[in-house]
C-alpha cells in the first residue's frame, strides 16, 4: 500500500509540474513511464499513462483540466470502495462518441462494456449468480462453450470514402462469428444450436444460418480476446446480407443492458429516431480479456455497441446544426447508476480554434486518444458529475456549424465490389482495394464467401495492381459443394503505395430447383460482403500499453505494435440474378417430359414386342353383325 | 482408300485449327449445348488449378472429370487443342476401319446366303452391292469429322471427344475380334461415363457370333467365353479404378463423378430431358423419378439384345443413340457419335417413314437452341419454357430418328426372309403391319 501511495504521490507531483510547464510535457511523459516501470505499481502506472495520453504536444491556449478530473474520479472510486458489499467482480461502463462527419452527417457511437471476472467455461462450476452480466448470454456461453462471440446487425452500408473508418466495422445485414472452446467435439452441432438460440434472443433470422452459408476463415478472423487460438476448426463465420434490422432487434439488445433503456445513455435509443438514419448498426461482442497489464486476472467482457449515422444536413433544410434532442428526441439527465463511468465524447479535432463550429454547453474537459491511426481530440462530458447537467438538470449537446469544413483525408484503406458482365449465364466479381497511403505498401487479407449457386472458377482469378500482375502470397481456397457449403477464398495481397488493386474472379450462375428460390426470385440473390483485414501503417504512434481507463472506443481491437493499427473494411454486398424456371409449370413440365420419354418407350416397345405381318383388313362392322345373325340362323355367311 | 481419308482428315483438322484461332472458340466453349458440367474444358482447367493450389479437385462441385483425364491433361494441357483434334481423328479412323470390317462381314454373309439360296427371289434389289458399300466407311468418317456437332464439340474442347474416341476404339477392337482390347476399352469407356456399360451386351454378342458360339445357356463354351469376357472387363475396370485411387489417394472421385452422373444435382440447361424436369420436380418425387429416368437408359439393353441378337453392330448403334438421348448430361458431341453411323445404314433408306420430318425437326432445333437461349438468358424476353420446348422437340426428333431406323432395319430383315412384294391370299398387294 505504501508503494501505491508513493506512486500516486509521484504522479500528482509530475502532473502538477506538467501543468506548470506545458511545453515540456513530452519528456515528462517519458519520465512518467520510467517512474511507473521502476515502481512496478500497475495502478499508478495506469493513471500516469492515461494522463500522458491526455496531455498532447500542441497545447496553446487551452487549459487541460482532465488531470484533476481523473484524479477526482479515481479518488471517488477509492472512497466508495468500502461501501460496496462485496469486492466488485463486475463493472459496467457506458460511453457515447459523437463525431461530426465531413459529409455533414453525424456519427454517434454508443459503447457499453460489462466486465466480469468469472469463468463460464470452467468445468464443474456452474455460474448461477448474475449481477450486471445478462444471464441469457451467460448461459449461452457456458452451454455452447463459446470462447468468443461477435454478432452484429446492420441496416445500411458504411460509406468509408465519405465517413472515414468506423470504430467497429460491420457488414450490411447480420454477421456472426464465434470461436468455440477447443474442448468442443461437435462444433457444427453447437454452431447450429447456438444460431437458433441467438435467433431467439435477438429476434432475428439467424436460424437461416446453416452449413450453406457458414465458413471457417483460416486467417481473417483471429480471436480479439485472450488466447491466440489458431486452429480455425473452432471458428465459424456466417453473414446474412439480406437480414433487415428493425425495432424488434433493438428491443432485446437494449434489454441486455444493466439499466435497460431506463437510465444512462440508453435513454437516447428511441427506435423511431435510430432507424430514421442513413446507417444503423448494433452489435454484441463477448470475449475474455485481461484485467491488467500482466494479465494475472482474466475477465469476460461484454461489449454492446450501437453505431448510427444521422443525415441531419438534408433533413435540417440545409442548416448544419445538431443537438442530442434533434437526433434522439431525448436529452440526457443522468448516468446509469450501475455504471462506473459514463461519458459523452464529442470529436472536436477539426475545430481546434473553435472557428468551425460551436459546441454548447462548453465543457472544460478535453481528452486525446489515438484511434484508427490518428490522434483525435474530444470534448468530454462526464455524466457521473452533477455539474455536467447544469441548472436545467439535463444535458442537450448542441453543435452549430459556423463554416464549411475542409476536405476529409482519404481513408488509407478502402474497398469496393461489384458484379460485371451481362446475361444470366456467367459473370465476374470485381473487388477493388485502394491503398491511399502515399509511400507505404502493406499487405491485406481479403476474404470472400460466395454461395454455392455461383460457381467460382478459381483459375480465372486475377489480381492486378497498377496494371501489373500482383500474385497473392497466400491463397486459401475451399470450393463449394452444391447445397452443402459455400466457396471460401482468402488471399494475402500486398498493396503497393498509392495504388488501386483489382481482384477479379469469374463465376457461373446455376439454375436451382424451383423450391430453392426465394419468394421474389427476380429480385436476385445476395452475396455477403468481402472482408478486407489489414494492419495499416499508422501516422502516429499507436498506444500499445494496456490501460484500463482509456476510452472504450479506442480499446476494442488490441494494439500489438506502435507503427500500425488494425482495420477491417467490408465491401458492399452483391445482388446477383440467377436464371429462373417458370414457377407455374411443374405439372406441365412433368407431363410433357414424361410424354417424350413415353414416346421413346412406346415406339421401342412396339417394335420390340410385335412382328411384321401382312395386313388382313377386317370386314366392316355391319357385315360382321350380319354374319353373326346369319350364323345363328344357320344360313351361309356373307363373304 | 487411304488418300481420300487422309484428305478428309486434313480438311477436318484445318477447319478445327481455323476455328481454334478465331474468336468463335471462346463463344462456342460457353455454349450449354456443346459443353455440360461433366465435360466442359473450363472445368478441366479449374481442376488443374485446384490441384496446383493443393486442393483436391473433387472437394468442390465444379470438377467432375475422372482422375485419369486430369492426369492426362496435367501433362498435355498446353497441347489440349492438338489432343482434341487427334482424338477426333482417332475416332474417325476407328469408325472408318470398323465399318470397313463390318461391311466385309456383311458382304461375306450375304454371299453365303446367296449361294445357299436363302433369299427370296424378289429380294435381290435389297441386297447390297460392293460398289455402293465401297464409299460407306469414308462417308462414316466424313459424317463424324465434318459434322458441325463434332466440330463444335472439338472447338469447345469438350472431353466428350475423348469419350467418343474411346468408344470408337472399343467398336473397332470388337469388330476386329479382339476380346481383350475390346474389354479394356469398354472398361475405359465405362470408367469415363458409366453409360457405355450397356455396350457390354452387343460386344459380347458380336464376339460370340464371330467365334460361332451360339447363345445357349446350357452350352459350356458360351459360359466359358462369357466369363472370360466378363473377367477382362471387370478386371480392367478394377485396375483403372485402382489406378485412379493411387493417383489421387482417395475415393473422392467416385461420388463426385458417378454420384454426379446419377443424382443429377447440377441443373444447368443442356439438350437433354433431365435439367428442367428435375428443376420443376416436387421434392418428394425426386428420388423416384431419378431412378425411373436412369433405369430408362439401361433398361432397353435387355429387350434390344434379345431382339437384335443376330445383329450386334446395329445393336451398338441403337445403344449409343439411346444413351445420347436419355443420359443425364448429353451434349451435341454424343449426338454426333451415333449420327456418324447413319451412312452405314444407308441401305435402309427406302424403309424410313419420316426421315424428312425428322431431319427438318433436328435442323430447326439446332438453329433454335442458340436463338431461344439468347432470348431467355441475355435478352430476357423469353423464359426457360422456350428453351425447354426446344430440348423437348430435339429429343422427340432424335427418338423418332432412332425408332425409324430400328423399324427400317427390322422391316428389311423381314423382307429378306419373306420376300419384298408380299401378296395377300387373294393375290392382291398386301400391306405390312406390326402386330
mmCIF file of N, CA and C in Angstrom, chain B residues 167 170-171 174 185-187 189-191 193-206 229 233 237 262 293-306 308 312-327 337:
data_model
loop_
_atom_site.group_PDB
_atom_site.id
_atom_site.type_symbol
_atom_site.label_atom_id
_atom_site.label_comp_id
_atom_site.label_asym_id
_atom_site.label_seq_id
_atom_site.Cartn_x
_atom_site.Cartn_y
_atom_site.Cartn_z
ATOM 1 N N UNK B 167 -14.886 -44.944 -77.217
ATOM 2 C CA UNK B 167 -15.970 -45.812 -77.669
ATOM 3 C C UNK B 167 -15.687 -46.308 -79.083
ATOM 4 N N UNK B 170 -13.218 -48.954 -78.957
ATOM 5 C CA UNK B 170 -13.876 -50.166 -78.447
ATOM 6 C C UNK B 170 -14.615 -50.875 -79.583
ATOM 7 N N UNK B 171 -15.311 -50.103 -80.399
ATOM 8 C CA UNK B 171 -16.060 -50.714 -81.504
ATOM 9 C C UNK B 171 -15.093 -51.377 -82.478
ATOM 10 N N UNK B 174 -13.718 -54.542 -81.016
ATOM 11 C CA UNK B 174 -14.739 -55.580 -81.001
ATOM 12 C C UNK B 174 -14.909 -56.170 -82.394
ATOM 13 N N UNK B 185 -11.138 -51.401 -73.562
ATOM 14 C CA UNK B 185 -11.699 -50.110 -73.981
ATOM 15 C C UNK B 185 -13.111 -49.914 -73.456
ATOM 16 N N UNK B 186 -13.847 -50.994 -73.363
ATOM 17 C CA UNK B 186 -15.193 -50.869 -72.795
ATOM 18 C C UNK B 186 -15.092 -50.448 -71.327
ATOM 19 N N UNK B 187 -14.121 -51.013 -70.614
ATOM 20 C CA UNK B 187 -13.929 -50.639 -69.217
ATOM 21 C C UNK B 187 -13.554 -49.158 -69.121
ATOM 22 N N UNK B 189 -14.305 -46.816 -71.278
ATOM 23 C CA UNK B 189 -15.482 -46.004 -71.611
ATOM 24 C C UNK B 189 -16.446 -45.969 -70.436
ATOM 25 N N UNK B 190 -16.620 -47.112 -69.779
ATOM 26 C CA UNK B 190 -17.495 -47.153 -68.604
ATOM 27 C C UNK B 190 -16.949 -46.266 -67.499
ATOM 28 N N UNK B 191 -15.644 -46.354 -67.310
ATOM 29 C CA UNK B 191 -14.990 -45.553 -66.280
ATOM 30 C C UNK B 191 -15.186 -44.066 -66.550
ATOM 31 N N UNK B 193 -17.742 -42.567 -68.294
ATOM 32 C CA UNK B 193 -19.083 -42.003 -68.166
ATOM 33 C C UNK B 193 -20.176 -43.033 -67.877
ATOM 34 N N UNK B 194 -19.831 -44.150 -67.261
ATOM 35 C CA UNK B 194 -20.825 -45.125 -66.768
ATOM 36 C C UNK B 194 -21.738 -45.706 -67.852
ATOM 37 N N UNK B 195 -22.387 -44.852 -68.626
ATOM 38 C CA UNK B 195 -23.437 -45.359 -69.513
ATOM 39 C C UNK B 195 -22.964 -46.405 -70.531
ATOM 40 N N UNK B 196 -21.739 -46.297 -71.097
ATOM 41 C CA UNK B 196 -21.325 -47.316 -72.074
ATOM 42 C C UNK B 196 -21.339 -48.733 -71.518
ATOM 43 N N UNK B 197 -21.603 -48.876 -70.236
ATOM 44 C CA UNK B 197 -21.806 -50.189 -69.646
ATOM 45 C C UNK B 197 -22.777 -51.037 -70.480
ATOM 46 N N UNK B 198 -23.784 -50.365 -71.061
ATOM 47 C CA UNK B 198 -24.799 -51.124 -71.800
ATOM 48 C C UNK B 198 -24.248 -51.676 -73.110
ATOM 49 N N UNK B 199 -23.054 -51.224 -73.517
ATOM 50 C CA UNK B 199 -22.472 -51.754 -74.748
ATOM 51 C C UNK B 199 -21.849 -53.125 -74.518
ATOM 52 N N UNK B 200 -21.832 -53.546 -73.271
ATOM 53 C CA UNK B 200 -21.275 -54.850 -72.962
ATOM 54 C C UNK B 200 -22.027 -55.948 -73.711
ATOM 55 N N UNK B 201 -23.359 -55.861 -73.696
ATOM 56 C CA UNK B 201 -24.174 -56.913 -74.321
ATOM 57 C C UNK B 201 -23.892 -57.054 -75.815
ATOM 58 N N UNK B 202 -23.973 -55.959 -76.616
ATOM 59 C CA UNK B 202 -23.685 -56.146 -78.049
ATOM 60 C C UNK B 202 -22.275 -56.652 -78.313
ATOM 61 N N UNK B 203 -21.299 -56.165 -77.517
ATOM 62 C CA UNK B 203 -19.923 -56.610 -77.747
ATOM 63 C C UNK B 203 -19.823 -58.113 -77.519
ATOM 64 N N UNK B 204 -20.427 -58.574 -76.432
ATOM 65 C CA UNK B 204 -20.377 -59.997 -76.140
ATOM 66 C C UNK B 204 -21.070 -60.792 -77.242
ATOM 67 N N UNK B 205 -22.233 -60.303 -77.669
ATOM 68 C CA UNK B 205 -22.981 -60.997 -78.720
ATOM 69 C C UNK B 205 -22.149 -61.094 -79.996
ATOM 70 N N UNK B 206 -21.478 -59.967 -80.326
ATOM 71 C CA UNK B 206 -20.693 -59.968 -81.556
ATOM 72 C C UNK B 206 -19.534 -60.958 -81.472
ATOM 73 N N UNK B 229 -14.867 -62.925 -70.966
ATOM 74 C CA UNK B 229 -15.046 -61.520 -71.340
ATOM 75 C C UNK B 229 -15.402 -60.675 -70.116
ATOM 76 N N UNK B 233 -13.324 -57.515 -68.688
ATOM 77 C CA UNK B 233 -13.978 -56.221 -68.495
ATOM 78 C C UNK B 233 -13.875 -55.769 -67.040
ATOM 79 N N UNK B 237 -11.659 -52.763 -65.376
ATOM 80 C CA UNK B 237 -12.347 -51.706 -64.634
ATOM 81 C C UNK B 237 -11.737 -51.548 -63.242
ATOM 82 N N UNK B 262 -25.369 -39.806 -61.672
ATOM 83 C CA UNK B 262 -26.615 -40.487 -61.326
ATOM 84 C C UNK B 262 -27.622 -39.574 -60.634
ATOM 85 N N UNK B 293 -35.752 -42.420 -64.513
ATOM 86 C CA UNK B 293 -35.046 -41.907 -65.681
ATOM 87 C C UNK B 293 -33.723 -42.620 -65.900
ATOM 88 N N UNK B 294 -33.044 -42.971 -64.820
ATOM 89 C CA UNK B 294 -31.751 -43.644 -65.000
ATOM 90 C C UNK B 294 -31.956 -45.084 -65.425
ATOM 91 N N UNK B 295 -32.967 -45.730 -64.866
ATOM 92 C CA UNK B 295 -33.246 -47.112 -65.270
ATOM 93 C C UNK B 295 -33.625 -47.136 -66.753
ATOM 94 N N UNK B 296 -34.346 -46.100 -67.165
ATOM 95 C CA UNK B 296 -34.769 -45.981 -68.555
ATOM 96 C C UNK B 296 -33.595 -46.116 -69.525
ATOM 97 N N UNK B 297 -32.434 -45.527 -69.165
ATOM 98 C CA UNK B 297 -31.278 -45.582 -70.055
ATOM 99 C C UNK B 297 -30.784 -47.023 -70.176
ATOM 100 N N UNK B 298 -30.708 -47.702 -69.055
ATOM 101 C CA UNK B 298 -30.086 -49.025 -69.051
ATOM 102 C C UNK B 298 -31.061 -50.119 -69.470
ATOM 103 N N UNK B 299 -32.338 -49.850 -69.256
ATOM 104 C CA UNK B 299 -33.321 -50.919 -69.376
ATOM 105 C C UNK B 299 -33.444 -51.467 -70.790
ATOM 106 N N UNK B 300 -33.331 -50.573 -71.803
ATOM 107 C CA UNK B 300 -33.542 -51.002 -73.180
ATOM 108 C C UNK B 300 -32.547 -52.074 -73.611
ATOM 109 N N UNK B 301 -31.435 -52.183 -72.906
ATOM 110 C CA UNK B 301 -30.410 -53.161 -73.291
ATOM 111 C C UNK B 301 -30.985 -54.568 -73.403
ATOM 112 N N UNK B 302 -31.783 -54.942 -72.411
ATOM 113 C CA UNK B 302 -32.227 -56.339 -72.350
ATOM 114 C C UNK B 302 -33.137 -56.685 -73.535
ATOM 115 N N UNK B 303 -34.259 -55.977 -73.730
ATOM 116 C CA UNK B 303 -35.098 -56.353 -74.873
ATOM 117 C C UNK B 303 -34.401 -56.173 -76.217
ATOM 118 N N UNK B 304 -33.604 -55.118 -76.336
ATOM 119 C CA UNK B 304 -32.918 -54.899 -77.612
ATOM 120 C C UNK B 304 -31.934 -56.026 -77.893
ATOM 121 N N UNK B 305 -31.233 -56.485 -76.864
ATOM 122 C CA UNK B 305 -30.271 -57.566 -77.076
ATOM 123 C C UNK B 305 -30.986 -58.833 -77.496
ATOM 124 N N UNK B 306 -32.164 -59.038 -76.966
ATOM 125 C CA UNK B 306 -32.908 -60.241 -77.350
ATOM 126 C C UNK B 306 -33.384 -60.120 -78.796
ATOM 127 N N UNK B 308 -32.246 -58.104 -81.186
ATOM 128 C CA UNK B 308 -31.209 -57.893 -82.194
ATOM 129 C C UNK B 308 -30.006 -58.799 -81.966
ATOM 130 N N UNK B 312 -25.493 -57.564 -83.802
ATOM 131 C CA UNK B 312 -24.894 -56.800 -82.687
ATOM 132 C C UNK B 312 -24.396 -55.411 -83.086
ATOM 133 N N UNK B 313 -23.985 -55.234 -84.339
ATOM 134 C CA UNK B 313 -23.453 -53.914 -84.692
ATOM 135 C C UNK B 313 -24.577 -52.886 -84.720
ATOM 136 N N UNK B 314 -25.723 -53.321 -85.252
ATOM 137 C CA UNK B 314 -26.852 -52.404 -85.205
ATOM 138 C C UNK B 314 -27.271 -52.155 -83.758
ATOM 139 N N UNK B 315 -27.121 -53.172 -82.935
ATOM 140 C CA UNK B 315 -27.427 -53.025 -81.509
ATOM 141 C C UNK B 315 -26.505 -51.991 -80.854
ATOM 142 N N UNK B 316 -25.232 -52.007 -81.248
ATOM 143 C CA UNK B 316 -24.296 -50.995 -80.720
ATOM 144 C C UNK B 316 -24.795 -49.602 -81.079
ATOM 145 N N UNK B 317 -25.186 -49.454 -82.345
ATOM 146 C CA UNK B 317 -25.691 -48.153 -82.796
ATOM 147 C C UNK B 317 -26.902 -47.739 -81.962
ATOM 148 N N UNK B 318 -27.842 -48.663 -81.784
ATOM 149 C CA UNK B 318 -29.045 -48.350 -81.010
ATOM 150 C C UNK B 318 -28.696 -47.934 -79.581
ATOM 151 N N UNK B 319 -27.774 -48.680 -79.000
ATOM 152 C CA UNK B 319 -27.408 -48.379 -77.603
ATOM 153 C C UNK B 319 -26.769 -47.001 -77.490
ATOM 154 N N UNK B 320 -25.856 -46.714 -78.412
ATOM 155 C CA UNK B 320 -25.192 -45.397 -78.347
ATOM 156 C C UNK B 320 -26.223 -44.292 -78.512
ATOM 157 N N UNK B 321 -27.171 -44.511 -79.420
ATOM 158 C CA UNK B 321 -28.192 -43.482 -79.638
ATOM 159 C C UNK B 321 -29.051 -43.313 -78.390
ATOM 160 N N UNK B 322 -29.454 -44.422 -77.793
ATOM 161 C CA UNK B 322 -30.311 -44.323 -76.606
ATOM 162 C C UNK B 322 -29.569 -43.628 -75.467
ATOM 163 N N UNK B 323 -28.293 -43.984 -75.327
ATOM 164 C CA UNK B 323 -27.503 -43.315 -74.275
ATOM 165 C C UNK B 323 -27.489 -41.819 -74.526
ATOM 166 N N UNK B 324 -27.234 -41.429 -75.780
ATOM 167 C CA UNK B 324 -27.068 -39.994 -76.016
ATOM 168 C C UNK B 324 -28.397 -39.252 -75.891
ATOM 169 N N UNK B 325 -29.512 -39.957 -76.032
ATOM 170 C CA UNK B 325 -30.793 -39.259 -75.855
ATOM 171 C C UNK B 325 -31.155 -39.173 -74.378
ATOM 172 N N UNK B 326 -30.992 -40.281 -73.678
ATOM 173 C CA UNK B 326 -31.543 -40.339 -72.326
ATOM 174 C C UNK B 326 -30.519 -40.141 -71.221
ATOM 175 N N UNK B 327 -29.259 -39.881 -71.540
ATOM 176 C CA UNK B 327 -28.276 -39.707 -70.465
ATOM 177 C C UNK B 327 -28.525 -38.397 -69.722
ATOM 178 N N UNK B 337 -21.756 -38.791 -82.394
ATOM 179 C CA UNK B 337 -21.185 -40.135 -82.479
ATOM 180 C C UNK B 337 -22.165 -41.095 -83.127
#
